[in-house]
Short mmCIF file of C-alpha atoms in Angstrom, two decimals:
data_model
loop_
_atom_site.label_atom_id
_atom_site.label_comp_id
_atom_site.label_asym_id
_atom_site.label_seq_id
_atom_site.Cartn_x
_atom_site.Cartn_y
_atom_site.Cartn_z
CA MET A 1 -23.07 88.29 -50.93
CA ASN A 2 -22.52 84.32 -49.80
CA ARG A 3 -22.10 82.18 -52.33
CA LEU A 4 -24.14 79.75 -50.74
CA LEU A 5 -26.79 82.11 -49.79
CA VAL A 6 -27.64 82.94 -53.13
CA PHE A 7 -27.49 79.44 -54.32
CA GLN A 8 -30.16 78.66 -51.83
CA LEU A 9 -32.38 81.47 -52.74
CA ARG A 10 -32.36 80.76 -56.33
CA ARG A 11 -33.43 77.15 -55.62
CA VAL A 12 -36.52 78.43 -53.35
CA GLY A 13 -37.56 80.87 -56.32
CA ARG A 14 -38.08 77.95 -58.84
CA ASN A 15 -40.05 76.13 -55.56
CA LYS A 16 -43.99 77.72 -56.80
CA GLN A 17 -45.25 76.35 -54.34
CA TYR A 18 -43.57 78.83 -51.47
CA LEU A 19 -45.22 81.46 -53.44
CA PHE A 20 -48.87 79.88 -53.30
CA PHE A 21 -48.85 78.58 -49.81
CA THR A 22 -46.91 81.63 -48.03
CA VAL A 23 -48.08 84.55 -49.73
CA LEU A 24 -50.65 84.68 -52.38
CA LEU A 25 -53.12 81.64 -49.50
CA PRO A 26 -52.58 84.27 -46.47
CA ALA A 27 -52.99 87.10 -48.74
CA LEU A 28 -56.84 85.98 -49.96
CA PHE A 29 -57.42 84.50 -46.69
CA THR A 30 -57.27 88.27 -44.80
CA ILE A 31 -59.64 89.47 -47.71
CA PHE A 32 -62.13 86.56 -47.34
CA ILE A 33 -62.20 85.95 -43.66
CA THR A 34 -62.51 89.87 -42.76
CA LYS A 35 -65.45 89.99 -45.82
CA ILE A 36 -67.40 87.24 -43.91
CA ILE A 37 -66.58 88.19 -40.77
CA GLY A 38 -66.74 91.70 -40.93
CA GLY A 39 -70.45 92.38 -40.78
CA GLN A 40 -70.66 91.15 -37.30
CA ALA A 41 -68.36 94.22 -36.06
CA GLY A 42 -71.50 97.13 -35.06
CA ASP A 43 -69.69 99.78 -36.05
CA ALA A 44 -66.25 101.20 -37.79
CA ALA A 45 -64.14 100.35 -34.72
CA GLY A 46 -65.59 97.28 -34.54
CA PHE A 47 -64.82 96.62 -38.06
CA GLN A 48 -61.03 98.32 -37.46
CA ASP A 49 -60.22 96.17 -34.50
CA LEU A 50 -61.17 92.44 -36.21
CA ALA A 51 -59.65 93.66 -39.55
CA ALA A 52 -56.32 94.49 -37.36
CA SER A 53 -57.09 91.37 -35.45
CA VAL A 54 -57.49 89.00 -39.00
CA MET A 55 -54.76 90.70 -40.62
CA VAL A 56 -52.06 89.90 -37.65
CA SER A 57 -53.39 86.45 -37.89
CA MET A 58 -52.25 85.56 -41.63
CA MET A 59 -49.12 87.51 -41.35
CA ALA A 60 -48.58 85.63 -38.59
CA TYR A 61 -49.70 82.40 -40.86
CA GLY A 62 -48.25 83.28 -43.93
CA ALA A 63 -44.32 83.95 -41.72
CA LEU A 64 -45.01 80.57 -39.61
CA GLY A 65 -45.16 78.83 -42.99
CA ALA A 66 -42.73 80.25 -44.78
CA ALA A 67 -39.93 79.72 -42.28
CA LEU A 68 -40.68 76.25 -41.24
CA GLY A 69 -41.15 75.27 -45.35
CA ALA A 70 -37.69 76.56 -45.90
CA THR A 71 -35.81 75.20 -42.94
CA ILE A 72 -37.64 71.45 -42.76
CA ARG A 73 -36.24 71.39 -46.65
CA ILE A 74 -32.55 70.49 -44.90
CA SER A 75 -34.16 67.10 -44.56
CA PHE A 76 -34.47 66.96 -48.20
CA ASP A 77 -30.94 67.94 -48.80
CA ARG A 78 -29.67 65.04 -46.57
CA ALA A 79 -31.83 62.61 -48.06
CA SER A 80 -30.77 63.25 -51.95
CA GLY A 81 -27.02 63.37 -50.08
CA TRP A 82 -26.58 66.96 -51.07
CA LEU A 83 -25.25 67.63 -47.34
CA ARG A 84 -22.89 64.66 -47.69
CA GLN A 85 -21.46 65.27 -50.88
CA LEU A 86 -21.11 69.52 -49.44
CA ARG A 87 -19.46 68.33 -46.44
CA ILE A 88 -16.40 67.30 -49.14
CA THR A 89 -16.12 70.40 -50.19
CA PRO A 90 -13.81 73.69 -47.33
CA VAL A 91 -17.79 74.79 -46.90
CA PRO A 92 -18.27 74.67 -43.14
CA GLN A 93 -20.80 72.61 -41.77
CA THR A 94 -21.67 75.79 -39.55
CA GLN A 95 -22.51 77.59 -42.62
CA VAL A 96 -24.51 75.37 -44.46
CA VAL A 97 -27.30 76.17 -41.16
CA ALA A 98 -26.73 79.32 -40.50
CA VAL A 99 -27.65 79.69 -44.68
CA ASP A 100 -30.35 77.59 -44.37
CA VAL A 101 -31.93 79.83 -41.00
CA ALA A 102 -31.04 82.94 -43.57
CA VAL A 103 -32.94 81.62 -46.10
CA GLY A 104 -35.65 81.05 -43.84
CA ALA A 105 -35.92 84.52 -42.31
CA LEU A 106 -35.60 86.24 -45.61
CA LEU A 107 -38.61 83.80 -46.63
CA ALA A 108 -40.77 85.24 -44.11
CA LEU A 109 -40.39 88.85 -45.23
CA PRO A 110 -42.25 88.45 -47.90
CA SER A 111 -45.42 87.55 -46.19
CA LEU A 112 -45.60 89.57 -44.01
CA VAL A 113 -45.30 92.50 -46.26
CA VAL A 114 -48.02 91.76 -48.89
CA VAL A 115 -50.57 91.24 -45.86
CA ALA A 116 -49.38 94.30 -44.20
CA LEU A 117 -49.96 95.72 -47.24
CA VAL A 118 -53.84 93.92 -48.36
CA GLY A 119 -54.94 94.93 -44.73
CA ARG A 120 -53.87 98.08 -45.34
CA PHE A 121 -54.95 99.11 -48.69
CA VAL A 122 -57.55 95.90 -49.62
CA ASN A 123 -59.38 96.21 -45.59
CA GLY A 124 -58.44 99.41 -45.02
CA VAL A 125 -56.96 98.66 -41.58
CA GLN A 126 -55.01 102.00 -40.09
CA LEU A 127 -52.27 102.33 -38.26
CA GLY A 128 -49.48 104.39 -37.60
CA LEU A 129 -46.95 104.81 -39.77
CA GLY A 130 -44.61 103.95 -36.58
CA THR A 131 -46.74 100.91 -35.60
CA TRP A 132 -46.96 99.34 -39.04
CA LEU A 133 -43.05 99.16 -39.73
CA THR A 134 -42.56 97.93 -35.63
CA LEU A 135 -45.36 95.48 -36.62
CA VAL A 136 -43.54 94.34 -39.54
CA ALA A 137 -40.37 94.49 -37.08
CA VAL A 138 -41.61 92.81 -34.88
CA LEU A 139 -43.46 89.78 -36.44
CA TRP A 140 -40.16 88.85 -38.59
CA ALA A 141 -38.41 89.05 -35.88
CA GLY A 142 -40.27 86.58 -33.83
CA SER A 143 -40.38 84.40 -37.31
CA VAL A 144 -36.92 83.07 -35.86
CA ALA A 145 -39.04 80.69 -33.53
CA PHE A 146 -40.25 79.11 -36.70
CA VAL A 147 -37.10 79.01 -38.27
CA ALA A 148 -35.34 77.07 -35.35
CA LEU A 149 -38.49 74.71 -35.15
CA GLY A 150 -38.32 73.98 -38.94
CA ILE A 151 -34.61 73.02 -38.73
CA LEU A 152 -35.32 71.32 -35.73
CA VAL A 153 -37.90 69.10 -37.33
CA GLY A 154 -35.89 69.12 -40.44
CA LEU A 155 -33.05 67.23 -39.04
CA SER A 156 -34.73 65.10 -36.88
CA LEU A 157 -37.34 63.65 -39.85
CA GLU A 158 -36.28 61.61 -42.88
CA GLU A 159 -37.68 63.04 -46.18
CA LYS A 160 -41.12 61.82 -46.35
CA ALA A 161 -41.63 62.58 -42.78
CA ALA A 162 -40.16 66.00 -43.05
CA GLY A 163 -42.38 66.34 -46.38
CA GLY A 164 -45.47 66.14 -44.46
CA ALA A 165 -44.86 67.85 -41.54
CA ILE A 166 -44.51 71.29 -44.07
CA GLY A 167 -47.90 71.12 -44.15
CA ILE A 168 -49.27 69.35 -41.50
CA LEU A 169 -47.41 71.49 -39.08
CA GLY A 170 -47.92 74.47 -40.63
CA THR A 171 -52.15 73.70 -40.27
CA MET A 172 -51.56 72.71 -36.44
CA LEU A 173 -49.94 75.58 -35.89
CA ALA A 174 -52.11 77.82 -36.97
CA ALA A 175 -55.49 76.17 -36.26
CA LEU A 176 -54.80 75.53 -32.90
CA GLY A 177 -52.69 79.11 -32.25
CA GLY A 178 -56.04 80.97 -33.21
CA LEU A 179 -54.51 81.73 -36.41
CA TRP A 180 -57.45 81.15 -38.76
CA TRP A 181 -60.00 81.45 -35.83
CA PRO A 182 -59.79 84.29 -32.66
CA VAL A 183 -59.04 82.03 -29.30
CA GLU A 184 -61.88 84.04 -28.01
CA MET A 185 -64.41 81.91 -29.97
CA PHE A 186 -62.32 78.43 -28.52
CA PRO A 187 -64.36 76.03 -25.83
CA ASP A 188 -62.28 76.61 -22.80
CA ALA A 189 -60.07 73.35 -22.64
CA MET A 190 -59.01 74.62 -26.27
CA ARG A 191 -58.31 78.25 -25.17
CA ALA A 192 -55.79 76.77 -22.60
CA LEU A 193 -53.89 74.53 -25.28
CA ALA A 194 -53.25 77.71 -27.76
CA ARG A 195 -51.15 78.84 -24.79
CA PHE A 196 -49.06 76.30 -24.89
CA MET A 197 -48.80 76.76 -28.96
CA PRO A 198 -46.09 78.71 -29.79
CA SER A 199 -47.73 80.82 -32.83
CA TYR A 200 -50.04 82.02 -30.43
CA TRP A 201 -47.50 84.05 -28.70
CA TYR A 202 -46.12 84.81 -32.20
CA ALA A 203 -49.79 86.73 -33.31
CA GLU A 204 -50.18 88.13 -29.68
CA VAL A 205 -46.95 90.26 -30.06
CA GLY A 206 -48.82 91.74 -33.43
CA ARG A 207 -52.02 92.49 -31.79
CA ASP A 208 -50.10 93.69 -29.00
CA VAL A 209 -48.42 96.20 -31.33
CA VAL A 210 -51.25 96.80 -32.93
CA ALA A 211 -53.05 97.23 -29.70
CA GLY A 212 -50.24 99.61 -28.13
CA SER A 213 -50.46 97.64 -25.37
CA SER A 214 -47.26 95.75 -23.44
CA THR A 215 -45.65 92.54 -25.56
CA VAL A 216 -43.45 91.32 -22.73
CA LEU A 217 -45.52 88.43 -21.94
CA PRO A 218 -45.69 87.11 -25.36
CA VAL A 219 -42.09 88.16 -26.59
CA LEU A 220 -40.85 86.44 -23.77
CA ALA A 221 -42.83 83.41 -24.10
CA LEU A 222 -41.83 83.16 -27.99
CA ALA A 223 -38.03 83.59 -26.26
CA GLY A 224 -38.84 80.31 -24.68
CA PHE A 225 -39.99 78.22 -27.45
CA THR A 226 -36.86 79.19 -29.84
CA ALA A 227 -34.45 78.79 -27.24
CA LEU A 228 -36.00 75.69 -27.06
CA PHE A 229 -36.37 74.56 -30.29
CA GLY A 230 -32.59 76.11 -30.79
CA VAL A 231 -31.09 73.79 -28.63
CA LEU A 232 -33.08 71.13 -29.37
CA ALA A 233 -31.94 71.59 -32.90
CA VAL A 234 -28.28 71.40 -31.98
CA LEU A 235 -28.41 68.60 -29.77
CA VAL A 236 -30.24 66.43 -32.81
CA GLY A 237 -27.45 68.39 -34.73
CA THR A 238 -24.34 66.98 -32.81
CA ARG A 239 -25.79 63.39 -32.61
CA ARG A 240 -26.72 62.92 -35.97
CA PRO A 241 -24.05 65.00 -38.48
CA LEU A 242 -25.62 66.36 -41.24
CA HIS A 243 -23.41 64.55 -43.50
CA ALA A 244 -24.86 61.03 -41.74
CA VAL A 245 -26.98 59.15 -44.31
CA SER A 246 -30.96 58.70 -43.83
CA GLY A 247 -32.16 55.55 -42.90
CA MET B 1 6.87 67.46 -50.28
CA PRO B 2 8.55 64.85 -51.60
CA GLY B 3 8.13 61.32 -50.63
CA THR B 4 4.93 61.87 -48.84
CA PRO B 5 2.42 59.18 -49.67
CA ALA B 6 -0.53 60.22 -50.65
CA LEU B 7 -2.33 58.23 -48.61
CA ASP B 8 -1.10 57.13 -45.52
CA VAL B 9 -3.45 54.50 -43.59
CA SER B 10 -2.31 53.81 -40.21
CA GLY B 11 -3.70 51.02 -37.72
CA LEU B 12 -7.07 52.22 -38.57
CA THR B 13 -10.02 50.88 -36.86
CA VAL B 14 -13.69 51.74 -37.33
CA ARG B 15 -16.75 50.81 -35.61
CA TYR B 16 -20.57 50.79 -36.14
CA GLY B 17 -21.60 49.96 -32.41
CA ASP B 18 -20.32 46.48 -31.47
CA THR B 19 -19.73 45.48 -35.18
CA VAL B 20 -16.15 45.72 -35.78
CA ALA B 21 -15.97 47.60 -39.69
CA VAL B 22 -13.04 48.10 -40.08
CA ASP B 23 -10.06 46.44 -38.14
CA GLU B 24 -6.47 47.95 -37.37
CA LEU B 25 -5.88 48.22 -41.51
CA ASP B 26 -3.03 49.46 -42.83
CA LEU B 27 -2.69 51.13 -45.83
CA THR B 28 0.38 53.21 -48.15
CA ILE B 29 -0.63 54.40 -51.04
CA PRO B 30 2.39 56.43 -52.75
CA THR B 31 1.31 59.21 -55.17
CA GLY B 32 1.05 58.58 -58.70
CA GLN B 33 -0.25 54.89 -58.21
CA THR B 34 -3.66 53.59 -59.32
CA VAL B 35 -5.13 51.19 -56.73
CA ALA B 36 -8.19 49.24 -56.54
CA LEU B 37 -10.18 48.63 -53.46
CA LEU B 38 -11.35 45.26 -54.07
CA GLY B 39 -13.54 43.11 -51.57
CA PRO B 40 -16.94 42.25 -51.33
CA ASN B 41 -20.27 44.04 -49.97
CA GLY B 42 -19.41 44.73 -46.69
CA ALA B 43 -15.77 44.56 -46.69
CA GLY B 44 -15.00 47.52 -45.20
CA LYS B 45 -14.22 49.39 -48.90
CA SER B 46 -16.47 52.86 -47.74
CA THR B 47 -15.77 52.66 -44.22
CA VAL B 48 -12.52 53.54 -45.41
CA VAL B 49 -12.97 55.68 -47.83
CA ASN B 50 -15.29 57.34 -45.44
CA ALA B 51 -12.21 57.26 -43.18
CA VAL B 52 -10.17 59.12 -45.07
CA LEU B 53 -12.79 61.73 -46.49
CA GLY B 54 -13.54 62.44 -42.40
CA LEU B 55 -16.78 61.35 -42.99
CA LEU B 56 -16.85 59.20 -39.80
CA ALA B 57 -14.24 59.04 -37.23
CA PRO B 58 -12.19 56.12 -36.53
CA ALA B 59 -11.87 54.25 -33.33
CA ALA B 60 -8.12 54.16 -33.37
CA GLY B 61 -5.57 54.83 -35.81
CA ALA B 62 -4.72 57.48 -37.92
CA VAL B 63 -4.81 58.99 -41.87
CA ARG B 64 -3.19 61.35 -43.30
CA VAL B 65 -3.70 62.73 -47.01
CA LEU B 66 -0.68 64.14 -48.67
CA GLY B 67 0.60 64.36 -44.83
CA ARG B 68 -2.99 65.97 -43.33
CA THR B 69 -5.68 64.79 -41.76
CA PRO B 70 -8.83 64.09 -43.60
CA ARG B 71 -10.55 67.35 -42.86
CA GLU B 72 -7.20 69.86 -43.45
CA ALA B 73 -7.01 67.58 -46.66
CA VAL B 74 -10.94 68.45 -47.49
CA ARG B 75 -10.18 72.02 -46.68
CA ALA B 76 -7.29 72.40 -48.73
CA GLY B 77 -8.29 69.94 -51.97
CA SER B 78 -6.04 67.94 -51.38
CA VAL B 79 -8.64 64.81 -52.22
CA GLY B 80 -11.68 64.70 -53.93
CA ALA B 81 -14.36 61.88 -53.60
CA MET B 82 -17.17 60.04 -55.76
CA LEU B 83 -19.57 58.71 -52.55
CA GLN B 84 -21.50 56.19 -52.69
CA HIS B 85 -24.03 58.07 -51.23
CA GLY B 86 -23.71 61.80 -52.58
CA GLY B 87 -26.17 63.44 -53.97
CA LEU B 88 -27.06 66.24 -56.04
CA PRO B 89 -29.40 68.96 -55.04
CA SER B 90 -32.94 69.53 -56.32
CA GLU B 91 -34.16 72.73 -57.76
CA ALA B 92 -30.61 73.37 -59.01
CA ARG B 93 -28.79 73.41 -62.61
CA VAL B 94 -25.66 71.43 -63.17
CA GLY B 95 -23.82 74.34 -63.72
CA GLU B 96 -24.90 75.88 -60.75
CA VAL B 97 -24.00 73.31 -58.35
CA LEU B 98 -20.67 72.94 -59.99
CA ASP B 99 -19.56 76.45 -59.60
CA LEU B 100 -20.69 76.69 -55.79
CA VAL B 101 -18.13 73.62 -55.25
CA ARG B 102 -15.18 74.58 -57.63
CA ARG B 103 -15.05 78.05 -55.77
CA SER B 104 -15.16 76.82 -52.89
CA PHE B 105 -11.69 74.98 -53.30
CA PRO B 106 -8.67 76.81 -52.98
CA THR B 107 -7.05 75.67 -55.74
CA ARG B 108 -9.93 75.34 -58.79
CA TRP B 109 -9.52 72.73 -61.91
CA PRO B 110 -10.05 75.50 -64.85
CA LEU B 111 -13.37 75.17 -65.90
CA GLU B 112 -13.66 74.66 -69.47
CA ASP B 113 -10.98 71.42 -69.28
CA LEU B 114 -13.21 70.31 -66.28
CA VAL B 115 -16.36 69.88 -68.17
CA VAL B 116 -14.60 68.51 -71.48
CA THR B 117 -12.28 65.76 -68.68
CA ALA B 118 -15.66 64.89 -66.56
CA GLY B 119 -17.42 64.90 -69.88
CA ILE B 120 -20.25 67.54 -68.78
CA ASP B 121 -19.99 68.95 -72.12
CA GLY B 122 -23.97 70.51 -72.72
CA LEU B 123 -25.07 69.45 -69.14
CA LEU B 124 -24.45 73.00 -67.49
CA GLY B 125 -28.57 74.59 -68.40
CA ARG B 126 -29.56 71.38 -66.83
CA PRO B 127 -31.65 71.21 -63.89
CA VAL B 128 -30.73 68.14 -61.83
CA GLU B 129 -33.73 66.34 -61.80
CA ALA B 130 -33.75 65.99 -65.97
CA LEU B 131 -29.50 63.43 -65.39
CA SER B 132 -30.05 60.39 -67.03
CA GLY B 133 -28.26 58.19 -64.40
CA GLY B 134 -24.67 57.89 -66.26
CA GLN B 135 -24.46 61.34 -66.44
CA ARG B 136 -25.34 62.11 -62.80
CA GLN B 137 -22.44 60.18 -62.20
CA ARG B 138 -20.12 61.99 -64.73
CA VAL B 139 -21.37 65.35 -62.85
CA LEU B 140 -20.66 64.04 -59.62
CA LEU B 141 -16.85 63.21 -61.15
CA ALA B 142 -17.00 66.73 -62.22
CA LEU B 143 -17.65 67.73 -58.13
CA ALA B 144 -15.10 65.64 -56.78
CA LEU B 145 -12.59 66.71 -59.15
CA ALA B 146 -13.27 70.81 -58.84
CA GLY B 147 -10.79 71.43 -56.22
CA ALA B 148 -8.32 69.67 -58.80
CA PRO B 149 -7.17 67.50 -56.05
CA PRO B 150 -3.67 65.86 -56.12
CA LEU B 151 -6.24 62.23 -54.69
CA LEU B 152 -9.17 61.38 -56.12
CA LEU B 153 -11.28 58.72 -54.50
CA LEU B 154 -13.88 56.75 -55.61
CA ASP B 155 -16.27 54.27 -53.84
CA GLU B 156 -17.90 51.87 -56.48
CA PRO B 157 -18.28 54.84 -59.75
CA THR B 158 -19.70 52.95 -62.33
CA SER B 159 -22.60 51.07 -60.07
CA ALA B 160 -25.34 53.44 -61.86
CA MET B 161 -23.64 53.24 -65.48
CA ASP B 162 -24.33 50.89 -68.25
CA VAL B 163 -21.48 48.98 -69.61
CA GLU B 164 -20.51 51.51 -72.35
CA GLY B 165 -20.52 54.75 -69.55
CA ARG B 166 -18.22 52.47 -67.45
CA ARG B 167 -15.92 51.97 -70.73
CA ALA B 168 -15.45 55.88 -70.85
CA PHE B 169 -15.21 56.47 -67.35
CA TRP B 170 -12.51 54.31 -66.83
CA THR B 171 -10.75 55.82 -70.08
CA THR B 172 -11.24 58.89 -68.31
CA MET B 173 -9.60 57.84 -65.05
CA ARG B 174 -6.40 56.14 -66.90
CA GLY B 175 -6.35 59.64 -68.08
CA LEU B 176 -6.57 61.28 -64.69
CA ALA B 177 -3.69 58.99 -63.93
CA GLU B 178 -1.23 59.74 -66.68
CA ARG B 179 -1.90 63.47 -65.73
CA GLY B 180 -0.64 62.48 -62.54
CA HIS B 181 -3.86 62.07 -60.02
CA THR B 182 -3.48 59.13 -57.85
CA VAL B 183 -6.87 57.40 -57.99
CA VAL B 184 -7.77 54.54 -54.86
CA PHE B 185 -11.48 53.29 -56.04
CA ALA B 186 -13.54 50.46 -54.26
CA THR B 187 -14.83 47.86 -56.29
CA HIS B 188 -16.60 45.12 -56.23
CA HIS B 189 -15.54 44.20 -59.73
CA LEU B 190 -12.54 41.43 -60.68
CA ASP B 191 -12.22 43.05 -64.11
CA GLU B 192 -12.42 46.93 -63.55
CA ALA B 193 -9.39 46.27 -60.97
CA ASP B 194 -7.93 44.33 -63.60
CA ALA B 195 -8.38 46.82 -66.23
CA VAL B 196 -7.57 49.49 -64.34
CA ALA B 197 -5.51 49.40 -61.55
CA ASP B 198 -1.41 48.81 -61.40
CA ARG B 199 -2.33 47.86 -57.77
CA VAL B 200 -5.09 45.58 -55.95
CA VAL B 201 -5.73 45.84 -52.53
CA VAL B 202 -7.77 43.07 -51.19
CA VAL B 203 -10.40 43.90 -48.33
CA ALA B 204 -12.06 41.31 -46.21
CA GLY B 205 -14.14 41.30 -42.88
CA GLY B 206 -12.44 44.72 -42.53
CA ARG B 207 -8.82 43.29 -43.32
CA LEU B 208 -6.42 43.58 -45.79
CA VAL B 209 -5.65 40.64 -47.07
CA ALA B 210 -3.79 40.49 -50.37
CA ASP B 211 -2.00 43.52 -51.96
CA GLY B 212 0.02 43.85 -54.88
CA SER B 213 -0.46 43.91 -58.71
CA SER B 214 -3.49 43.07 -60.14
CA ALA B 215 -1.24 39.80 -61.57
CA GLN B 216 -0.60 39.03 -58.48
CA VAL B 217 -3.74 38.30 -56.90
CA LYS B 218 -5.31 37.31 -59.85
CA ALA B 219 -2.36 34.24 -59.35
CA GLY B 220 -3.52 33.63 -55.79
CA ILE B 221 -7.75 33.87 -56.75
CA VAL B 222 -7.00 31.37 -60.16
CA GLY B 223 -7.92 27.49 -59.63
CA ARG B 224 -11.76 26.04 -59.55
CA THR B 225 -14.17 26.06 -56.54
CA ILE B 226 -15.54 22.20 -55.64
CA SER B 227 -18.37 21.90 -53.11
CA PHE B 228 -20.15 18.86 -51.94
CA THR B 229 -22.08 17.60 -49.68
CA ALA B 230 -20.37 15.01 -46.54
CA ALA B 231 -20.75 13.77 -43.34
CA PRO B 232 -19.16 16.10 -41.12
CA ASP B 233 -16.79 12.79 -40.26
CA ARG B 234 -15.85 12.59 -43.75
CA ARG B 235 -11.77 13.39 -43.54
CA LEU B 236 -10.92 16.20 -46.03
CA ASP B 237 -6.92 16.56 -45.34
CA GLY B 238 -4.06 15.64 -47.24
CA LEU B 239 -5.67 16.10 -50.35
CA PRO B 240 -3.61 17.18 -53.61
CA ALA B 241 -3.58 20.78 -54.65
CA VAL B 242 -6.22 22.27 -52.74
CA THR B 243 -5.38 25.69 -51.33
CA GLY B 244 -8.77 26.67 -49.08
CA LEU B 245 -11.22 24.39 -46.99
CA THR B 246 -13.86 25.63 -45.14
CA ARG B 247 -17.16 23.40 -44.02
CA GLN B 248 -20.84 25.29 -43.11
CA GLY B 249 -22.75 22.36 -42.25
CA THR B 250 -22.16 19.55 -44.17
CA THR B 251 -21.56 21.56 -47.17
CA VAL B 252 -18.05 21.67 -47.48
CA THR B 253 -16.05 24.25 -50.38
CA LEU B 254 -12.34 23.35 -51.40
CA ARG B 255 -10.61 25.98 -53.77
CA THR B 256 -8.22 23.95 -55.71
CA ALA B 257 -5.29 24.67 -57.84
CA ASP B 258 -6.21 21.55 -60.35
CA ALA B 259 -9.61 20.34 -59.82
CA ASP B 260 -8.94 17.00 -61.83
CA VAL B 261 -6.18 15.66 -59.48
CA THR B 262 -8.22 17.13 -56.31
CA LEU B 263 -11.43 15.02 -57.74
CA ARG B 264 -10.05 11.98 -58.43
CA ALA B 265 -8.76 11.85 -54.93
CA LEU B 266 -11.90 12.86 -53.63
CA LEU B 267 -13.95 10.35 -55.98
CA ALA B 268 -11.09 7.52 -55.05
CA ASP B 269 -12.43 7.99 -51.19
CA GLY B 270 -16.35 7.90 -51.85
CA GLY B 271 -18.89 9.86 -53.34
CA LEU B 272 -19.40 13.07 -53.99
CA PRO B 273 -23.98 14.27 -53.52
CA ASP B 274 -24.11 17.39 -54.84
CA LEU B 275 -21.31 18.07 -56.64
CA GLU B 276 -20.38 21.56 -58.03
CA VAL B 277 -17.25 22.66 -59.49
CA ARG B 278 -16.98 26.00 -60.91
CA GLY B 279 -14.43 28.87 -61.56
CA ALA B 280 -13.43 30.54 -58.32
CA THR B 281 -15.22 33.84 -58.07
CA LEU B 282 -13.53 36.65 -56.26
CA GLU B 283 -16.31 35.90 -53.34
CA ASP B 284 -14.48 32.16 -52.98
CA ALA B 285 -10.96 34.17 -53.45
CA VAL B 286 -11.47 35.93 -50.16
CA LEU B 287 -13.14 33.74 -48.59
CA SER B 288 -10.37 31.53 -49.26
CA LEU B 289 -8.00 34.09 -48.30
CA ILE B 290 -9.50 34.30 -44.80
CA SER B 291 -10.23 30.58 -44.07
CA THR B 292 -6.22 30.00 -44.56
CA GLY B 293 -6.06 31.86 -41.53
CA THR B 294 -2.82 33.97 -42.82
CA ASP B 295 -2.68 36.80 -41.01
CA ALA B 296 0.44 38.30 -42.92
CA PRO B 297 -1.83 39.56 -45.99
CA ILE B 298 -0.43 37.84 -49.48
CA GLY B 299 1.16 39.42 -52.28
CA VAL B 300 4.30 41.86 -52.53
CA ALA B 301 3.42 44.71 -50.03
CA ARG B 302 5.34 48.21 -51.80
#
């Protein structure tokens, strides 16, 4: 395996916050939210819908937080001078970015799997094996939108702003995209706003997989966001090379 | 290739927006030399270093490291550097960082010898965050040496070191020079240039203003600086022993090879309000080198 990838994974592994915010917290939310609002479900089928929906939201929340957290950190590596240091080794700059993309994508997976397991074995969400696998696979693939967003933010912002952005962006995307409260509970204006959030479409992909309905619209929307973030990241990266000194 | 210089810079011009940081600079450094790139802050030393490493693109001119372009030279491990704005990654151990960097090079400095040479014995298991300033610099030196580069570039390497650390560092550098490495270091400390380099290149305003052995450059710098306040119409030409003169408003600064003679002549000619006499600093020397307006650098070109 690529040495830089192993190196980066080892660094992230030392970060305890990652485990807490992107795996443990979404898992606990999945249990609590389902317990609190589960009583509103009239019957077993209603509870199934509700529990599945909460689970999908929390899978999305955990995965997007992990993807953002892992990639925005590129800003810290710029600020410390590490990216500049790497620039005077034979390691190509494209590999540096590619590895961070890979790390962001890899880190999204544990959140997805753990929350899915909690949904299945704690909350009793019943889905076919194929649906489970599709759900995790599709949400994993969709996390690339937030990997792209994280790289864009990490390349654009200075260290302090980037540190703040990890929490703020994750919270904003979750709250406004309807991951913490279903958009059906939103006032009209906020419901309209949710449609401009990549997080909304991300969760929609998962909900459509669970419901067995067509995922074409949310997949297209999410792909659009991914392309937008990706293009912007490339533009920012070309204007301001990785080795540029911050400040 | 025998005869290929370790570093060959010709007509190098670097601009930051409208500011010219390096102005048509020529510099050839044969292999095996230890060269100090001396100059005040903002002289363009770091810009030269960064251009040699390919960290910035010159507006004009060419840089060759052992006959290679900067990018090729970095990839081939021909050049290693301690950068002014280089750094170590968080949440990593020294050994991991060193291993990653060392293994990225086609040729590698043997690890045990690298640890001893850079003086990082016992630090490999240490988290980067737990390093002192001096230890950090030594780790950065180890990274610079990791690819066994024939040319070593050091951009103000001792700025974070105490006196003891500096002495040990320059001892290491002398050892490297004896092993045949070409060492080029940027500094604004005259004493460092004097003690370590066998050639001193003075850079000011992005230009090369002096180039020669340490003794030759110092000869151009010895003397004293006399400053005082004078009316703009006071005539100051024809003063004995004066080697340089600058006027900033009513403040006159003279450089003189013989302060005694110059002062006598000045006093015979009138008063000297706000008189100050001091030994010439590097800044003074550089200022005088510029103010004498010589386009041709003083000293001996090699």
